[in-house]
Amino acid sequence: ASIADDGNEVRTTLAGGREIVADLAIVGIGAVPVAGLAAEAGLTIDNGIAVDAELRSCDPDIFAAGDCCSFPLAVYGGRRVRLEAWRNAQEQGALAARNMLGAGEAHAAVPWFWSDQYGLSLQIAGLSDEGKNTVRRDLGDGAFILFHLAEDGRLVAASGIGPGNAVARDIRLAEMLIAKRAKPAPEALGSPDVKLKSLLAA
Ligand SMILES: Cc1cc2nc3c(=O)[nH]c(=O)nc-3n(C[C@H](O)[C@H](O)[C@H](O)COP(=O)(O)OP(=O)(O)OC[C@H]3O[C@@H](n4cnc5c(N)ncnc54)[C@H](O)[C@@H]3O)c2cc1C
């Protein structure tokens, strides 16, 4: 396989010999944390700098926060994850600072991701790969939310997309339901007539 850009077009040749010609190629190759310095310092590396729930590395005097660290996520039974999202980096920075000062607080936030793509806003609360079933709620104006449910019916993630702020409020409520480890009825999640706030009270 090969990829060649002559300035006018991008010509991609697949391993099977097929050629694809395009104006532009966007290459999504993922991201890896640069953890060499931490490894040289003797810190445990496990998909980034491995920290505990208080963001402390295996050296009790060294903390890590944000994209560079993996940590146990309480809301998913302590599953070790590394997140690449600004709110997590911001919250963990503050949490690490508090814990350096002796607060002893465990990380408890539900992952939340946001991105604006042209006229659309994408928001995701939770980790959708924890889900087995999906329920869709249409919000009108092309906006919709996919609720991801675990096998036992627990809400584990919600992915929403729509113009402007269309999905923001419901994703915020979904985040609270996820934090509560709620098991809302799929019919209620799928019906725009049922207010998500009423499910929180249940
Ligand atoms: C193209 C792109 C688009 C993104 N879009 C979104 C989005 O839409 N929504 C969202 O939530 N998140 C998004 N993110 C992710 C978000 O930017 C990151 O999660 C966030 O910036 C992580 O913050 P951080 O402080 O952990 O790390 P960083 O922002 O990477 O900061 C780490 C800093 O440490 C510095 N550094 C590294 N090594 C050393 C060293 N040895 N000595 C001194 N300094 C060092 C680096 O130069 C850098 O300034 C995006 C990221 C990228 C790359």
CSV table of C-alpha atoms and ligand atoms in Angstrom, one decimal:
chain,number,residue,atom,x,y,z
A,1,ALA,CA,0.0,0.0,0.0
A,2,SER,CA,1.2,3.5,-0.6
A,3,ILE,CA,0.0,7.1,-0.6
A,4,ALA,CA,1.3,9.8,-2.9
A,5,ASP,CA,0.5,13.5,-3.0
A,6,ASP,CA,1.5,15.4,-6.2
A,7,GLY,CA,0.1,18.7,-5.0
A,8,ASN,CA,-3.0,18.4,-7.1
A,9,GLU,CA,-4.4,15.1,-5.9
A,10,VAL,CA,-3.8,12.4,-3.4
A,11,ARG,CA,-3.4,8.9,-4.9
A,12,THR,CA,-3.8,6.0,-2.4
A,13,THR,CA,-3.0,2.5,-3.6
A,14,LEU,CA,-4.5,-0.2,-1.3
A,15,ALA,CA,-2.7,-3.4,-0.5
A,16,GLY,CA,-4.9,-5.2,-3.0
A,17,GLY,CA,-3.8,-2.9,-5.8
A,18,ARG,CA,-7.0,-0.7,-6.0
A,19,GLU,CA,-6.4,3.0,-6.4
A,20,ILE,CA,-8.4,5.7,-4.7
A,21,VAL,CA,-7.9,9.3,-5.9
A,22,ALA,CA,-9.0,12.2,-3.7
A,23,ASP,CA,-8.5,16.0,-3.4
A,24,LEU,CA,-7.5,15.6,0.3
A,25,ALA,CA,-6.6,12.8,2.7
A,26,ILE,CA,-7.2,13.1,6.4
A,27,VAL,CA,-5.1,10.5,8.2
A,28,GLY,CA,-6.5,9.4,11.6
A,29,ILE,CA,-3.6,7.5,13.2
A,30,GLY,CA,-4.6,8.0,16.9
A,31,ALA,CA,-2.4,9.5,19.6
A,32,VAL,CA,0.1,8.0,22.1
A,33,PRO,CA,1.2,9.6,25.3
A,34,VAL,CA,4.9,10.7,25.4
A,35,ALA,CA,5.8,8.9,28.6
A,36,GLY,CA,9.6,8.4,28.1
A,37,LEU,CA,10.6,10.9,30.7
A,38,ALA,CA,8.3,9.3,33.3
A,39,ALA,CA,9.5,5.8,32.4
A,40,GLU,CA,13.2,7.0,32.8
A,41,ALA,CA,12.2,8.3,36.2
A,42,GLY,CA,11.0,4.8,37.2
A,43,LEU,CA,7.3,5.5,37.1
A,44,THR,CA,4.9,2.7,36.1
A,45,ILE,CA,3.7,3.1,32.6
A,46,ASP,CA,0.4,1.5,31.5
A,47,ASN,CA,-1.1,3.4,28.5
A,48,GLY,CA,0.5,6.6,29.9
A,49,ILE,CA,1.6,7.3,33.4
A,50,ALA,CA,-0.3,4.9,35.6
A,51,VAL,CA,-1.9,6.7,38.6
A,52,ASP,CA,-4.3,5.7,41.3
A,53,ALA,CA,-7.8,7.2,41.9
A,54,GLU,CA,-6.1,10.2,43.6
A,55,LEU,CA,-3.9,10.7,40.5
A,56,ARG,CA,-0.7,9.7,42.4
A,57,SER,CA,1.9,7.7,40.4
A,58,CYS,CA,3.8,4.8,41.9
A,59,ASP,CA,6.1,7.5,43.4
A,60,PRO,CA,4.0,9.1,46.1
A,61,ASP,CA,5.5,12.5,45.4
A,62,ILE,CA,4.7,12.5,41.7
A,63,PHE,CA,1.1,13.1,40.4
A,64,ALA,CA,-0.1,13.0,36.8
A,65,ALA,CA,-3.2,14.5,35.2
A,66,GLY,CA,-4.9,14.8,31.8
A,67,ASP,CA,-3.9,13.1,28.5
A,68,CYS,CA,-0.6,11.7,29.8
A,69,CYS,CA,-2.1,9.4,32.5
A,70,SER,CA,-4.2,6.3,32.8
A,71,PHE,CA,-6.4,6.1,35.9
A,72,PRO,CA,-9.1,3.8,37.4
A,73,LEU,CA,-12.6,5.1,36.5
A,74,ALA,CA,-14.9,4.5,39.5
A,75,VAL,CA,-18.1,4.7,37.5
A,76,TYR,CA,-17.1,1.7,35.4
A,77,GLY,CA,-15.9,-0.5,38.4
A,78,GLY,CA,-12.3,0.9,38.3
A,79,ARG,CA,-11.7,0.2,34.6
A,80,ARG,CA,-8.3,1.8,33.8
A,81,VAL,CA,-8.7,4.4,31.1
A,82,ARG,CA,-6.8,7.3,29.5
A,83,LEU,CA,-8.9,10.1,28.2
A,84,GLU,CA,-8.1,12.7,25.6
A,85,ALA,CA,-10.6,15.5,26.4
A,86,TRP,CA,-10.1,19.0,27.7
A,87,ARG,CA,-12.6,18.9,30.6
A,88,ASN,CA,-11.0,15.8,32.0
A,89,ALA,CA,-7.5,17.5,31.8
A,90,GLN,CA,-8.9,20.6,33.5
A,91,GLU,CA,-10.6,18.8,36.3
A,92,GLN,CA,-7.8,16.4,36.9
A,93,GLY,CA,-5.3,19.2,37.0
A,94,ALA,CA,-7.3,20.8,39.8
A,95,LEU,CA,-7.8,17.4,41.6
A,96,ALA,CA,-4.1,16.5,41.4
A,97,ALA,CA,-3.3,19.9,43.0
A,98,ARG,CA,-5.8,19.4,45.8
A,99,ASN,CA,-4.4,15.9,46.5
A,100,MET,CA,-0.8,17.3,46.5
A,101,LEU,CA,-2.1,19.5,49.4
A,102,GLY,CA,-3.5,16.4,51.1
A,103,ALA,CA,-7.2,16.4,50.2
A,104,GLY,CA,-7.2,12.7,49.6
A,105,GLU,CA,-10.1,13.0,47.0
A,106,ALA,CA,-10.7,10.2,44.5
A,107,HIS,CA,-11.5,11.0,40.9
A,108,ALA,CA,-15.2,10.4,40.4
A,109,ALA,CA,-16.2,12.3,37.2
A,110,VAL,CA,-18.1,10.8,34.3
A,111,PRO,CA,-16.1,11.3,31.1
A,112,TRP,CA,-17.5,14.0,28.9
A,113,PHE,CA,-16.4,15.0,25.5
A,114,TRP,CA,-17.4,17.9,23.3
A,115,SER,CA,-16.5,19.0,19.8
A,116,ASP,CA,-18.0,21.5,17.3
A,117,GLN,CA,-18.0,20.2,13.7
A,118,TYR,CA,-18.9,22.9,11.3
A,119,GLY,CA,-22.5,23.8,12.3
A,120,LEU,CA,-23.0,20.8,14.5
A,121,SER,CA,-22.2,20.2,18.1
A,122,LEU,CA,-21.2,16.7,19.3
A,123,GLN,CA,-21.4,15.8,23.0
A,124,ILE,CA,-20.6,12.4,24.5
A,125,ALA,CA,-21.0,11.5,28.2
A,126,GLY,CA,-19.6,8.2,29.5
A,127,LEU,CA,-17.9,5.5,27.5
A,128,SER,CA,-20.0,4.1,24.7
A,129,ASP,CA,-18.0,0.9,24.4
A,130,GLU,CA,-19.4,-0.2,27.8
A,131,GLY,CA,-22.9,-0.4,26.1
A,132,LYS,CA,-24.5,-3.5,24.5
A,133,ASN,CA,-27.8,-1.9,23.4
A,134,THR,CA,-28.6,1.5,21.9
A,135,VAL,CA,-31.8,3.6,22.2
A,136,ARG,CA,-32.3,6.7,20.0
A,137,ARG,CA,-34.1,9.9,21.1
A,138,ASP,CA,-34.9,12.4,18.4
A,139,LEU,CA,-35.0,16.0,19.6
A,140,GLY,CA,-36.2,17.7,16.4
A,141,ASP,CA,-34.2,19.9,13.9
A,142,GLY,CA,-32.0,16.9,13.1
A,143,ALA,CA,-30.7,16.6,16.6
A,144,PHE,CA,-30.6,13.2,18.3
A,145,ILE,CA,-29.1,11.3,21.2
A,146,LEU,CA,-28.1,7.7,21.3
A,147,PHE,CA,-28.3,6.2,24.8
A,148,HIS,CA,-25.9,3.3,25.3
A,149,LEU,CA,-27.2,0.6,27.8
A,150,ALA,CA,-25.2,-2.2,29.4
A,151,GLU,CA,-26.6,-5.7,29.3
A,152,ASP,CA,-28.2,-5.2,32.8
A,153,GLY,CA,-30.0,-2.1,31.5
A,154,ARG,CA,-27.7,0.4,33.2
A,155,LEU,CA,-27.1,3.6,31.3
A,156,VAL,CA,-23.4,3.8,30.5
A,157,ALA,CA,-23.1,6.5,27.9
A,158,ALA,CA,-25.0,9.0,25.8
A,159,SER,CA,-23.9,10.4,22.4
A,160,GLY,CA,-25.6,13.5,21.0
A,161,ILE,CA,-25.3,15.5,17.9
A,162,GLY,CA,-27.3,18.5,16.6
A,163,PRO,CA,-27.2,22.2,15.7
A,164,GLY,CA,-26.1,24.7,18.3
A,165,ASN,CA,-26.8,23.8,21.9
A,166,ALA,CA,-29.6,21.3,21.0
A,167,VAL,CA,-28.2,18.3,22.8
A,168,ALA,CA,-26.4,20.0,25.7
A,169,ARG,CA,-29.1,19.9,28.4
A,170,ASP,CA,-30.1,16.3,27.8
A,171,ILE,CA,-26.5,15.2,27.7
A,172,ARG,CA,-25.9,16.9,31.0
A,173,LEU,CA,-28.9,15.1,32.5
A,174,ALA,CA,-27.7,11.8,30.9
A,175,GLU,CA,-24.3,12.4,32.6
A,176,MET,CA,-26.1,12.7,35.9
A,177,LEU,CA,-28.0,9.5,35.2
A,178,ILE,CA,-24.8,7.7,34.4
A,179,ALA,CA,-23.1,9.0,37.6
A,180,LYS,CA,-26.2,7.7,39.5
A,181,ARG,CA,-25.7,4.2,37.8
A,182,ALA,CA,-29.4,4.5,36.8
A,183,LYS,CA,-31.3,1.9,34.8
A,184,PRO,CA,-33.9,4.0,33.1
A,185,ALA,CA,-36.6,2.2,31.0
A,186,PRO,CA,-35.5,2.1,27.3
A,187,GLU,CA,-39.0,3.3,26.2
A,188,ALA,CA,-38.7,6.4,28.4
A,189,LEU,CA,-35.2,7.2,27.0
A,190,GLY,CA,-36.5,6.8,23.5
A,191,SER,CA,-39.5,9.0,24.0
A,192,PRO,CA,-38.9,12.8,23.6
A,193,ASP,CA,-42.1,13.4,25.6
A,194,VAL,CA,-40.6,11.9,28.7
A,195,LYS,CA,-38.4,14.5,30.4
A,196,LEU,CA,-34.9,13.0,31.4
A,197,LYS,CA,-35.1,15.1,34.6
A,198,SER,CA,-38.1,12.9,35.7
A,199,LEU,CA,-35.9,9.8,35.2
A,200,LEU,CA,-33.3,11.3,37.6
A,201,ALA,CA,-35.9,11.6,40.3
A,202,ALA,CA,-37.0,7.9,39.9
B,1,LIG,C1,-6.4,18.2,17.0
B,1,LIG,C2,-7.0,18.0,18.4
B,1,LIG,C3,-8.3,18.3,18.6
B,1,LIG,C4,-8.9,18.1,19.8
B,1,LIG,N1,-10.3,18.4,20.0
B,1,LIG,C5,-10.8,18.3,21.2
B,1,LIG,C6,-12.2,18.5,21.3
B,1,LIG,O1,-12.9,18.9,20.4
B,1,LIG,N2,-12.8,18.4,22.6
B,1,LIG,C7,-12.0,18.0,23.7
B,1,LIG,O2,-12.6,17.9,24.8
B,1,LIG,N3,-10.7,17.7,23.5
B,1,LIG,C8,-10.1,17.8,22.3
B,1,LIG,N4,-8.8,17.6,22.2
B,1,LIG,C9,-8.0,17.1,23.3
B,1,LIG,C10,-7.6,18.2,24.3
B,1,LIG,O3,-6.9,19.1,23.5
B,1,LIG,C11,-6.7,17.5,25.3
B,1,LIG,O4,-7.4,16.5,26.0
B,1,LIG,C12,-6.1,18.5,26.3
B,1,LIG,O5,-5.4,19.5,25.7
B,1,LIG,C13,-5.2,17.8,27.3
B,1,LIG,O6,-4.6,18.7,28.2
B,1,LIG,P1,-3.3,18.3,28.9
B,1,LIG,O7,-2.9,19.4,29.8
B,1,LIG,O8,-3.5,16.9,29.6
B,1,LIG,O9,-2.2,18.0,27.8
B,1,LIG,P2,-1.6,19.0,26.7
B,1,LIG,O10,-2.6,20.1,26.4
B,1,LIG,O11,-1.0,18.2,25.7
B,1,LIG,O12,-0.5,19.8,27.5
B,1,LIG,C14,0.8,19.2,27.8
B,1,LIG,C15,1.9,20.2,27.8
B,1,LIG,O13,3.1,19.7,28.3
B,1,LIG,C16,4.1,20.1,27.5
B,1,LIG,N5,5.2,19.2,27.7
B,1,LIG,C17,5.3,17.9,27.3
B,1,LIG,N6,6.5,17.3,27.7
B,1,LIG,C18,7.2,18.3,28.4
B,1,LIG,C19,8.4,18.4,29.0
B,1,LIG,N7,9.2,17.3,29.0
B,1,LIG,N8,8.8,19.5,29.6
B,1,LIG,C20,7.9,20.6,29.6
B,1,LIG,N9,6.7,20.6,29.0
B,1,LIG,C21,6.4,19.5,28.4
B,1,LIG,C22,3.6,20.1,26.1
B,1,LIG,O14,4.3,20.9,25.2
B,1,LIG,C23,2.2,20.7,26.3
B,1,LIG,O15,2.1,22.1,26.3
B,1,LIG,C24,-8.1,17.7,20.9
B,1,LIG,C25,-6.8,17.5,20.7
B,1,LIG,C26,-6.2,17.6,19.5
B,1,LIG,C27,-4.7,17.3,19.3
